mmCIF file of N, CA and C in Angstrom:
data_model
loop_
_atom_site.group_PDB
_atom_site.id
_atom_site.type_symbol
_atom_site.label_atom_id
_atom_site.label_comp_id
_atom_site.label_asym_id
_atom_site.label_seq_id
_atom_site.Cartn_x
_atom_site.Cartn_y
_atom_site.Cartn_z
ATOM 1 N N MET E 281 37.776 -46.833 41.743
ATOM 2 C CA MET E 281 36.967 -45.808 41.095
ATOM 3 C C MET E 281 36.836 -44.631 42.058
ATOM 4 N N ILE E 282 37.126 -43.454 41.579
ATOM 5 C CA ILE E 282 37.093 -42.260 42.417
ATOM 6 C C ILE E 282 35.674 -41.917 42.843
ATOM 7 N N HIS E 283 34.742 -41.943 41.898
ATOM 8 C CA HIS E 283 33.353 -41.615 42.185
ATOM 9 C C HIS E 283 32.481 -42.784 41.740
ATOM 10 N N PRO E 284 32.220 -43.731 42.628
ATOM 11 C CA PRO E 284 31.436 -44.914 42.243
ATOM 12 C C PRO E 284 29.970 -44.558 41.994
ATOM 13 N N ILE E 285 29.294 -45.437 41.298
ATOM 14 C CA ILE E 285 27.856 -45.285 41.080
ATOM 15 C C ILE E 285 27.140 -46.264 41.997
ATOM 16 N N PRO E 286 25.869 -46.020 42.269
ATOM 17 C CA PRO E 286 25.135 -46.920 43.168
ATOM 18 C C PRO E 286 25.066 -48.341 42.614
ATOM 19 N N PRO E 287 25.158 -49.336 43.489
ATOM 20 C CA PRO E 287 24.995 -50.719 43.038
ATOM 21 C C PRO E 287 23.646 -50.884 42.340
ATOM 22 N N GLY E 288 23.646 -51.712 41.293
ATOM 23 C CA GLY E 288 22.404 -51.944 40.559
ATOM 24 C C GLY E 288 22.154 -50.939 39.464
ATOM 25 N N THR E 289 23.132 -50.051 39.216
ATOM 26 C CA THR E 289 23.060 -49.105 38.109
ATOM 27 C C THR E 289 24.324 -49.280 37.283
ATOM 28 N N ARG E 290 24.332 -48.688 36.098
ATOM 29 C CA ARG E 290 25.523 -48.839 35.259
ATOM 30 C C ARG E 290 25.651 -47.675 34.294
ATOM 31 N N ASP E 291 26.878 -47.396 33.921
ATOM 32 C CA ASP E 291 27.165 -46.439 32.860
ATOM 33 C C ASP E 291 27.140 -47.180 31.527
ATOM 34 N N VAL E 292 26.695 -46.500 30.492
ATOM 35 C CA VAL E 292 26.714 -47.062 29.148
ATOM 36 C C VAL E 292 27.678 -46.211 28.326
ATOM 37 N N LEU E 293 28.750 -46.844 27.863
ATOM 38 C CA LEU E 293 29.793 -46.137 27.136
ATOM 39 C C LEU E 293 29.466 -46.069 25.641
ATOM 40 N N PRO E 294 30.188 -45.246 24.881
ATOM 41 C CA PRO E 294 29.804 -44.962 23.498
ATOM 42 C C PRO E 294 29.569 -46.171 22.595
ATOM 43 N N ASP E 295 30.468 -47.148 22.576
ATOM 44 C CA ASP E 295 30.271 -48.292 21.674
ATOM 45 C C ASP E 295 28.983 -49.039 21.999
ATOM 46 N N GLU E 296 28.764 -49.291 23.273
ATOM 47 C CA GLU E 296 27.538 -50.000 23.671
ATOM 48 C C GLU E 296 26.308 -49.133 23.433
ATOM 49 N N MET E 297 26.443 -47.823 23.626
ATOM 50 C CA MET E 297 25.313 -46.920 23.406
ATOM 51 C C MET E 297 24.898 -46.925 21.945
ATOM 52 N N ARG E 298 25.870 -46.974 21.031
ATOM 53 C CA ARG E 298 25.535 -47.046 19.605
ATOM 54 C C ARG E 298 24.751 -48.321 19.310
ATOM 55 N N GLU E 299 25.185 -49.443 19.875
ATOM 56 C CA GLU E 299 24.472 -50.710 19.681
ATOM 57 C C GLU E 299 23.078 -50.648 20.286
ATOM 58 N N LEU E 300 22.986 -50.083 21.484
ATOM 59 C CA LEU E 300 21.694 -49.966 22.154
ATOM 60 C C LEU E 300 20.744 -49.091 21.347
ATOM 61 N N ARG E 301 21.230 -47.978 20.813
ATOM 62 C CA ARG E 301 20.389 -47.073 20.025
ATOM 63 C C ARG E 301 19.892 -47.776 18.759
ATOM 64 N N LYS E 302 20.755 -48.545 18.089
ATOM 65 C CA LYS E 302 20.330 -49.298 16.906
ATOM 66 C C LYS E 302 19.246 -50.302 17.262
ATOM 67 N N LEU E 303 19.431 -50.990 18.371
ATOM 68 C CA LEU E 303 18.427 -51.955 18.823
ATOM 69 C C LEU E 303 17.101 -51.256 19.111
ATOM 70 N N GLN E 304 17.150 -50.125 19.798
ATOM 71 C CA GLN E 304 15.933 -49.377 20.096
ATOM 72 C C GLN E 304 15.235 -48.927 18.805
ATOM 73 N N GLU E 305 16.009 -48.420 17.860
ATOM 74 C CA GLU E 305 15.419 -47.981 16.596
ATOM 75 C C GLU E 305 14.780 -49.148 15.849
ATOM 76 N N SER E 306 15.428 -50.309 15.886
ATOM 77 C CA SER E 306 14.854 -51.498 15.242
ATOM 78 C C SER E 306 13.546 -51.906 15.914
ATOM 79 N N LEU E 307 13.554 -51.927 17.239
ATOM 80 C CA LEU E 307 12.335 -52.281 17.971
ATOM 81 C C LEU E 307 11.201 -51.323 17.652
ATOM 82 N N LEU E 308 11.493 -50.033 17.686
ATOM 83 C CA LEU E 308 10.452 -49.045 17.393
ATOM 84 C C LEU E 308 9.921 -49.211 15.979
ATOM 85 N N GLY E 309 10.804 -49.558 15.044
ATOM 86 C CA GLY E 309 10.366 -49.797 13.673
ATOM 87 C C GLY E 309 9.409 -50.971 13.581
ATOM 88 N N VAL E 310 9.716 -52.046 14.286
ATOM 89 C CA VAL E 310 8.822 -53.217 14.303
ATOM 90 C C VAL E 310 7.498 -52.847 14.959
ATOM 91 N N PHE E 311 7.556 -52.159 16.087
ATOM 92 C CA PHE E 311 6.325 -51.756 16.772
ATOM 93 C C PHE E 311 5.462 -50.903 15.836
ATOM 94 N N GLU E 312 6.098 -49.957 15.159
ATOM 95 C CA GLU E 312 5.366 -49.074 14.248
ATOM 96 C C GLU E 312 4.777 -49.855 13.071
ATOM 97 N N ASP E 313 5.538 -50.807 12.545
ATOM 98 C CA ASP E 313 5.042 -51.628 11.430
ATOM 99 C C ASP E 313 3.766 -52.377 11.809
ATOM 100 N N PHE E 314 3.617 -52.697 13.083
ATOM 101 C CA PHE E 314 2.431 -53.409 13.550
ATOM 102 C C PHE E 314 1.364 -52.469 14.109
ATOM 103 N N GLY E 315 1.537 -51.161 13.878
ATOM 104 C CA GLY E 315 0.502 -50.203 14.229
ATOM 105 C C GLY E 315 0.556 -49.653 15.638
ATOM 106 N N TYR E 316 1.698 -49.798 16.322
ATOM 107 C CA TYR E 316 1.837 -49.271 17.675
ATOM 108 C C TYR E 316 2.493 -47.902 17.628
ATOM 109 N N GLY E 317 1.875 -46.928 18.291
ATOM 110 C CA GLY E 317 2.422 -45.578 18.341
ATOM 111 C C GLY E 317 3.224 -45.389 19.611
ATOM 112 N N GLU E 318 4.390 -44.777 19.473
ATOM 113 C CA GLU E 318 5.260 -44.576 20.639
ATOM 114 C C GLU E 318 4.707 -43.478 21.543
ATOM 115 N N VAL E 319 4.750 -43.730 22.837
ATOM 116 C CA VAL E 319 4.374 -42.742 23.849
ATOM 117 C C VAL E 319 5.490 -42.638 24.875
ATOM 118 N N ARG E 320 5.457 -41.560 25.614
ATOM 119 C CA ARG E 320 6.394 -41.368 26.727
ATOM 120 C C ARG E 320 5.591 -40.876 27.921
ATOM 121 N N THR E 321 5.855 -41.442 29.060
ATOM 122 C CA THR E 321 5.192 -41.020 30.295
ATOM 123 C C THR E 321 6.240 -40.465 31.251
ATOM 124 N N PRO E 322 5.808 -39.715 32.255
ATOM 125 C CA PRO E 322 6.773 -39.182 33.215
ATOM 126 C C PRO E 322 7.489 -40.307 33.974
ATOM 127 N N THR E 323 8.714 -40.040 34.342
ATOM 128 C CA THR E 323 9.475 -40.957 35.186
ATOM 129 C C THR E 323 8.874 -40.992 36.583
ATOM 130 N N ILE E 324 8.247 -39.897 36.978
ATOM 131 C CA ILE E 324 7.654 -39.750 38.306
ATOM 132 C C ILE E 324 6.141 -39.879 38.199
ATOM 133 N N GLU E 325 5.562 -40.678 39.085
ATOM 134 C CA GLU E 325 4.103 -40.829 39.180
ATOM 135 C C GLU E 325 3.701 -40.535 40.627
ATOM 136 N N TYR E 326 2.426 -40.263 40.842
ATOM 137 C CA TYR E 326 1.941 -40.201 42.221
ATOM 138 C C TYR E 326 2.025 -41.608 42.805
ATOM 139 N N ALA E 327 2.485 -41.694 44.045
ATOM 140 C CA ALA E 327 2.698 -43.006 44.674
ATOM 141 C C ALA E 327 1.405 -43.813 44.754
ATOM 142 N N ASP E 328 0.268 -43.150 44.953
ATOM 143 C CA ASP E 328 -0.989 -43.903 45.045
ATOM 144 C C ASP E 328 -1.364 -44.535 43.706
ATOM 145 N N VAL E 329 -0.961 -43.935 42.597
ATOM 146 C CA VAL E 329 -1.220 -44.533 41.279
ATOM 147 C C VAL E 329 -0.400 -45.807 41.123
ATOM 148 N N VAL E 330 0.861 -45.759 41.533
ATOM 149 C CA VAL E 330 1.720 -46.938 41.466
ATOM 150 C C VAL E 330 1.156 -48.042 42.359
ATOM 151 N N SER E 331 0.729 -47.690 43.570
ATOM 152 C CA SER E 331 0.164 -48.678 44.497
ATOM 153 C C SER E 331 -1.135 -49.266 43.978
ATOM 154 N N ARG E 332 -1.983 -48.429 43.422
ATOM 155 C CA ARG E 332 -3.259 -48.892 42.888
ATOM 156 C C ARG E 332 -3.048 -49.843 41.715
ATOM 157 N N GLY E 333 -2.027 -49.586 40.922
ATOM 158 C CA GLY E 333 -1.765 -50.406 39.750
ATOM 159 C C GLY E 333 -1.144 -51.747 40.076
ATOM 160 N N ASP E 334 -0.262 -51.784 41.066
ATOM 161 C CA ASP E 334 0.434 -53.027 41.389
ATOM 162 C C ASP E 334 1.036 -52.913 42.777
ATOM 163 N N GLU E 335 0.304 -53.387 43.766
ATOM 164 C CA GLU E 335 0.794 -53.282 45.135
ATOM 165 C C GLU E 335 2.096 -54.032 45.341
ATOM 166 N N GLY E 336 2.299 -55.123 44.595
ATOM 167 C CA GLY E 336 3.523 -55.900 44.741
ATOM 168 C C GLY E 336 4.764 -55.100 44.415
ATOM 169 N N SER E 337 4.777 -54.456 43.263
ATOM 170 C CA SER E 337 5.965 -53.688 42.885
ATOM 171 C C SER E 337 5.982 -52.311 43.536
ATOM 172 N N ALA E 338 4.855 -51.845 44.057
ATOM 173 C CA ALA E 338 4.827 -50.539 44.712
ATOM 174 C C ALA E 338 5.755 -50.519 45.919
ATOM 175 N N GLY E 339 5.914 -51.658 46.571
ATOM 176 C CA GLY E 339 6.829 -51.731 47.706
ATOM 177 C C GLY E 339 8.275 -51.559 47.301
ATOM 178 N N ASP E 340 8.577 -51.766 46.030
ATOM 179 C CA ASP E 340 9.934 -51.599 45.514
ATOM 180 C C ASP E 340 10.185 -50.205 44.957
ATOM 181 N N ALA E 341 9.199 -49.329 45.045
ATOM 182 C CA ALA E 341 9.329 -48.006 44.434
ATOM 183 C C ALA E 341 10.196 -47.078 45.284
ATOM 184 N N TYR E 342 10.995 -46.271 44.598
ATOM 185 C CA TYR E 342 11.665 -45.154 45.261
ATOM 186 C C TYR E 342 10.604 -44.090 45.464
ATOM 187 N N ARG E 343 10.360 -43.717 46.715
ATOM 188 C CA ARG E 343 9.327 -42.735 47.028
ATOM 189 C C ARG E 343 9.958 -41.496 47.665
ATOM 190 N N PHE E 344 9.327 -40.349 47.416
ATOM 191 C CA PHE E 344 9.807 -39.096 47.962
ATOM 192 C C PHE E 344 8.670 -38.080 47.910
ATOM 193 N N PHE E 345 8.826 -36.998 48.638
ATOM 194 C CA PHE E 345 7.820 -35.941 48.676
ATOM 195 C C PHE E 345 8.242 -34.789 47.778
ATOM 196 N N ASP E 346 7.246 -34.185 47.112
ATOM 197 C CA ASP E 346 7.547 -32.998 46.322
ATOM 198 C C ASP E 346 7.420 -31.766 47.203
ATOM 199 N N ASP E 347 7.565 -30.587 46.625
ATOM 200 C CA ASP E 347 7.540 -29.342 47.401
ATOM 201 C C ASP E 347 6.179 -29.016 47.990
ATOM 202 N N ARG E 348 5.112 -29.704 47.542
ATOM 203 C CA ARG E 348 3.768 -29.497 48.103
ATOM 204 C C ARG E 348 3.400 -30.578 49.114
ATOM 205 N N GLY E 349 4.327 -31.506 49.364
ATOM 206 C CA GLY E 349 4.058 -32.584 50.305
ATOM 207 C C GLY E 349 3.380 -33.791 49.690
ATOM 208 N N GLU E 350 3.246 -33.829 48.368
ATOM 209 C CA GLU E 350 2.643 -34.970 47.682
ATOM 210 C C GLU E 350 3.652 -36.115 47.633
ATOM 211 N N LEU E 351 3.190 -37.329 47.910
ATOM 212 C CA LEU E 351 4.057 -38.495 47.854
ATOM 213 C C LEU E 351 4.163 -38.969 46.408
ATOM 214 N N LEU E 352 5.384 -38.982 45.887
ATOM 215 C CA LEU E 352 5.656 -39.372 44.516
ATOM 216 C C LEU E 352 6.483 -40.651 44.506
ATOM 217 N N ALA E 353 6.557 -41.289 43.352
ATOM 218 C CA ALA E 353 7.363 -42.501 43.200
ATOM 219 C C ALA E 353 7.948 -42.544 41.797
ATOM 220 N N LEU E 354 9.163 -43.072 41.698
ATOM 221 C CA LEU E 354 9.711 -43.363 40.373
ATOM 222 C C LEU E 354 8.980 -44.588 39.848
ATOM 223 N N ARG E 355 8.701 -44.624 38.554
ATOM 224 C CA ARG E 355 7.981 -45.759 37.992
ATOM 225 C C ARG E 355 8.795 -47.040 38.194
ATOM 226 N N THR E 356 8.090 -48.116 38.532
ATOM 227 C CA THR E 356 8.737 -49.410 38.767
ATOM 228 C C THR E 356 8.657 -50.316 37.551
ATOM 229 N N ASP E 357 7.803 -49.998 36.620
ATOM 230 C CA ASP E 357 7.724 -50.648 35.320
ATOM 231 C C ASP E 357 6.872 -49.747 34.445
ATOM 232 N N MET E 358 6.624 -50.138 33.220
ATOM 233 C CA MET E 358 5.901 -49.256 32.310
ATOM 234 C C MET E 358 4.412 -49.545 32.199
ATOM 235 N N THR E 359 3.961 -50.691 32.647
ATOM 236 C CA THR E 359 2.551 -51.032 32.485
ATOM 237 C C THR E 359 1.642 -50.070 33.240
ATOM 238 N N ILE E 360 1.988 -49.751 34.472
ATOM 239 C CA ILE E 360 1.148 -48.859 35.268
ATOM 240 C C ILE E 360 1.060 -47.463 34.642
ATOM 241 N N PRO E 361 2.162 -46.826 34.268
ATOM 242 C CA PRO E 361 2.034 -45.520 33.613
ATOM 243 C C PRO E 361 1.238 -45.567 32.310
ATOM 244 N N ILE E 362 1.367 -46.655 31.542
ATOM 245 C CA ILE E 362 0.600 -46.760 30.306
ATOM 246 C C ILE E 362 -0.888 -46.895 30.622
ATOM 247 N N ALA E 363 -1.220 -47.685 31.645
ATOM 248 C CA ALA E 363 -2.621 -47.823 32.050
ATOM 249 C C ALA E 363 -3.180 -46.476 32.511
ATOM 250 N N ARG E 364 -2.397 -45.717 33.285
ATOM 251 C CA ARG E 364 -2.830 -44.390 33.717
ATOM 252 C C ARG E 364 -3.018 -43.475 32.517
ATOM 253 N N LEU E 365 -2.096 -43.525 31.569
ATOM 254 C CA LEU E 365 -2.197 -42.712 30.363
ATOM 255 C C LEU E 365 -3.485 -43.014 29.603
ATOM 256 N N VAL E 366 -3.778 -44.281 29.400
ATOM 257 C CA VAL E 366 -4.992 -44.664 28.679
ATOM 258 C C VAL E 366 -6.226 -44.196 29.444
ATOM 259 N N ALA E 367 -6.236 -44.405 30.756
ATOM 260 C CA ALA E 367 -7.404 -44.027 31.567
ATOM 261 C C ALA E 367 -7.646 -42.522 31.560
ATOM 262 N N THR E 368 -6.578 -41.735 31.525
ATOM 263 C CA THR E 368 -6.743 -40.286 31.637
ATOM 264 C C THR E 368 -6.750 -39.555 30.302
ATOM 265 N N ARG E 369 -6.161 -40.128 29.260
ATOM 266 C CA ARG E 369 -6.008 -39.398 28.002
ATOM 267 C C ARG E 369 -6.723 -40.024 26.816
ATOM 268 N N PHE E 370 -7.203 -41.276 26.948
ATOM 269 C CA PHE E 370 -7.797 -41.962 25.811
ATOM 270 C C PHE E 370 -9.271 -42.291 26.037
ATOM 271 N N GLY E 371 -9.917 -41.587 26.960
ATOM 272 C CA GLY E 371 -11.316 -41.852 27.246
ATOM 273 C C GLY E 371 -12.230 -41.686 26.042
ATOM 274 N N GLU E 372 -11.894 -40.782 25.143
ATOM 275 C CA GLU E 372 -12.710 -40.505 23.968
ATOM 276 C C GLU E 372 -12.273 -41.310 22.742
ATOM 277 N N VAL E 373 -11.211 -42.078 22.901
ATOM 278 C CA VAL E 373 -10.656 -42.834 21.768
ATOM 279 C C VAL E 373 -11.110 -44.283 21.878
ATOM 280 N N ALA E 374 -11.722 -44.782 20.816
ATOM 281 C CA ALA E 374 -12.197 -46.167 20.832
ATOM 282 C C ALA E 374 -11.014 -47.139 20.767
ATOM 283 N N PRO E 375 -11.105 -48.233 21.536
ATOM 284 C CA PRO E 375 -10.048 -49.238 21.458
ATOM 285 C C PRO E 375 -10.091 -49.924 20.101
ATOM 286 N N PRO E 376 -9.065 -50.614 19.710
ATOM 287 C CA PRO E 376 -7.883 -50.938 20.522
ATOM 288 C C PRO E 376 -6.882 -49.791 20.533
ATOM 289 N N TRP E 377 -6.175 -49.682 21.645
ATOM 290 C CA TRP E 377 -5.093 -48.715 21.780
ATOM 291 C C TRP E 377 -3.807 -49.491 21.588
ATOM 292 N N ARG E 378 -3.013 -49.082 20.659
ATOM 293 C CA ARG E 378 -1.740 -49.769 20.375
ATOM 294 C C ARG E 378 -0.617 -48.793 20.689
ATOM 295 N N LEU E 379 -0.031 -48.997 21.853
ATOM 296 C CA LEU E 379 0.992 -48.075 22.342
ATOM 297 C C LEU E 379 2.301 -48.813 22.565
ATOM 298 N N SER E 380 3.396 -48.153 22.233
ATOM 299 C CA SER E 380 4.718 -48.722 22.459
ATOM 300 C C SER E 380 5.557 -47.737 23.267
ATOM 301 N N TYR E 381 6.650 -48.251 23.834
ATOM 302 C CA TYR E 381 7.508 -47.417 24.668
ATOM 303 C C TYR E 381 8.897 -48.025 24.767
ATOM 304 N N ILE E 382 9.845 -47.167 25.022
ATOM 305 C CA ILE E 382 11.190 -47.540 25.443
ATOM 306 C C ILE E 382 11.549 -46.543 26.528
ATOM 307 N N ALA E 383 11.813 -47.030 27.733
ATOM 308 C CA ALA E 383 12.084 -46.141 28.858
ATOM 309 C C ALA E 383 12.813 -46.894 29.955
ATOM 310 N N ASN E 384 13.386 -46.141 30.870
ATOM 311 C CA ASN E 384 13.983 -46.739 32.058
ATOM 312 C C ASN E 384 12.954 -46.781 33.179
ATOM 313 N N SER E 385 13.080 -47.800 34.009
ATOM 314 C CA SER E 385 12.271 -47.925 35.220
ATOM 315 C C SER E 385 13.219 -48.134 36.393
ATOM 316 N N TYR E 386 12.685 -47.994 37.613
ATOM 317 C CA TYR E 386 13.538 -47.966 38.798
ATOM 318 C C TYR E 386 12.891 -48.753 39.931
ATOM 319 N N ARG E 387 13.694 -49.523 40.632
ATOM 320 C CA ARG E 387 13.198 -50.272 41.792
ATOM 321 C C ARG E 387 14.208 -50.197 42.930
ATOM 322 N N ALA E 388 13.697 -49.942 44.118
ATOM 323 C CA ALA E 388 14.530 -49.892 45.316
ATOM 324 C C ALA E 388 14.685 -51.314 45.845
ATOM 325 N N VAL E 389 15.555 -52.066 45.212
ATOM 326 C CA VAL E 389 15.771 -53.465 45.571
ATOM 327 C C VAL E 389 17.233 -53.657 45.945
ATOM 328 N N THR E 390 17.507 -54.771 46.595
ATOM 329 C CA THR E 390 18.887 -55.144 46.829
ATOM 330 C C THR E 390 19.424 -55.703 45.516
ATOM 331 N N PRO E 391 20.402 -55.034 44.937
ATOM 332 C CA PRO E 391 20.896 -55.487 43.636
ATOM 333 C C PRO E 391 21.438 -56.909 43.702
ATOM 334 N N GLN E 392 21.042 -57.706 42.756
ATOM 335 C CA GLN E 392 21.512 -59.070 42.593
ATOM 336 C C GLN E 392 21.610 -59.316 41.103
ATOM 337 N N ARG E 393 22.077 -60.478 40.759
ATOM 338 C CA ARG E 393 22.133 -60.847 39.348
ATOM 339 C C ARG E 393 20.709 -60.748 38.771
ATOM 340 N N ALA E 394 20.554 -60.019 37.693
ATOM 341 C CA ALA E 394 19.278 -59.837 36.988
ATOM 342 C C ALA E 394 18.259 -59.023 37.782
ATOM 343 N N ARG E 395 18.651 -58.356 38.840
ATOM 344 C CA ARG E 395 17.763 -57.434 39.573
ATOM 345 C C ARG E 395 18.494 -56.119 39.740
ATOM 346 N N LEU E 396 18.278 -55.252 38.789
ATOM 347 C CA LEU E 396 18.928 -53.954 38.808
ATOM 348 C C LEU E 396 18.015 -52.914 39.438
ATOM 349 N N ARG E 397 18.608 -51.848 39.925
ATOM 350 C CA ARG E 397 17.823 -50.734 40.449
ATOM 351 C C ARG E 397 17.299 -49.859 39.319
ATOM 352 N N GLU E 398 18.065 -49.758 38.252
ATOM 353 C CA GLU E 398 17.657 -48.999 37.064
ATOM 354 C C GLU E 398 17.777 -49.954 35.872
ATOM 355 N N PHE E 399 16.720 -50.026 35.088
ATOM 356 C CA PHE E 399 16.742 -50.947 33.960
ATOM 357 C C PHE E 399 15.871 -50.398 32.838
ATOM 358 N N GLY E 400 16.228 -50.774 31.623
ATOM 359 C CA GLY E 400 15.481 -50.354 30.452
ATOM 360 C C GLY E 400 14.367 -51.330 30.131
ATOM 361 N N GLN E 401 13.294 -50.801 29.596
ATOM 362 C CA GLN E 401 12.166 -51.602 29.150
ATOM 363 C C GLN E 401 11.731 -51.124 27.778
ATOM 364 N N ALA E 402 11.396 -52.065 26.935
ATOM 365 C CA ALA E 402 10.777 -51.753 25.654
ATOM 366 C C ALA E 402 9.592 -52.691 25.530
ATOM 367 N N GLY E 403 8.478 -52.182 25.050
ATOM 368 C CA GLY E 403 7.331 -53.058 24.930
ATOM 369 C C GLY E 403 6.155 -52.392 24.273
ATOM 370 N N VAL E 404 5.094 -53.170 24.219
ATOM 371 C CA VAL E 404 3.833 -52.713 23.652
ATOM 372 C C VAL E 404 2.710 -53.049 24.622
ATOM 373 N N GLU E 405 1.704 -52.242 24.606
ATOM 374 C CA GLU E 405 0.522 -52.466 25.436
ATOM 375 C C GLU E 405 -0.698 -52.250 24.548
#
């Protein structure tokens, strides 16, 4: 391969992408049928939010500084960003909160079988 990709990541080619998109649409339909509304959160969070939410996976986060010197991290899973979203945006909304998502998450791990650096997640919270 002339230009390899980092271990633990992968390209998704057209045939597989069509299958993946159908699966995602089916999942979202089921989530919606059960009253879950789709949300999207930033791929980047403040590193202290990731650490506060889950110190275990925070050690696996890709961390970097922004132009103001703030320490940022790529999300390591979706639960922490959803919890932050609820805490900051749903204070006036009475529970239950039924939220769904489909997104990629990232972990700075040594790639092994079933441990990817970039992986998709779909779920409800």
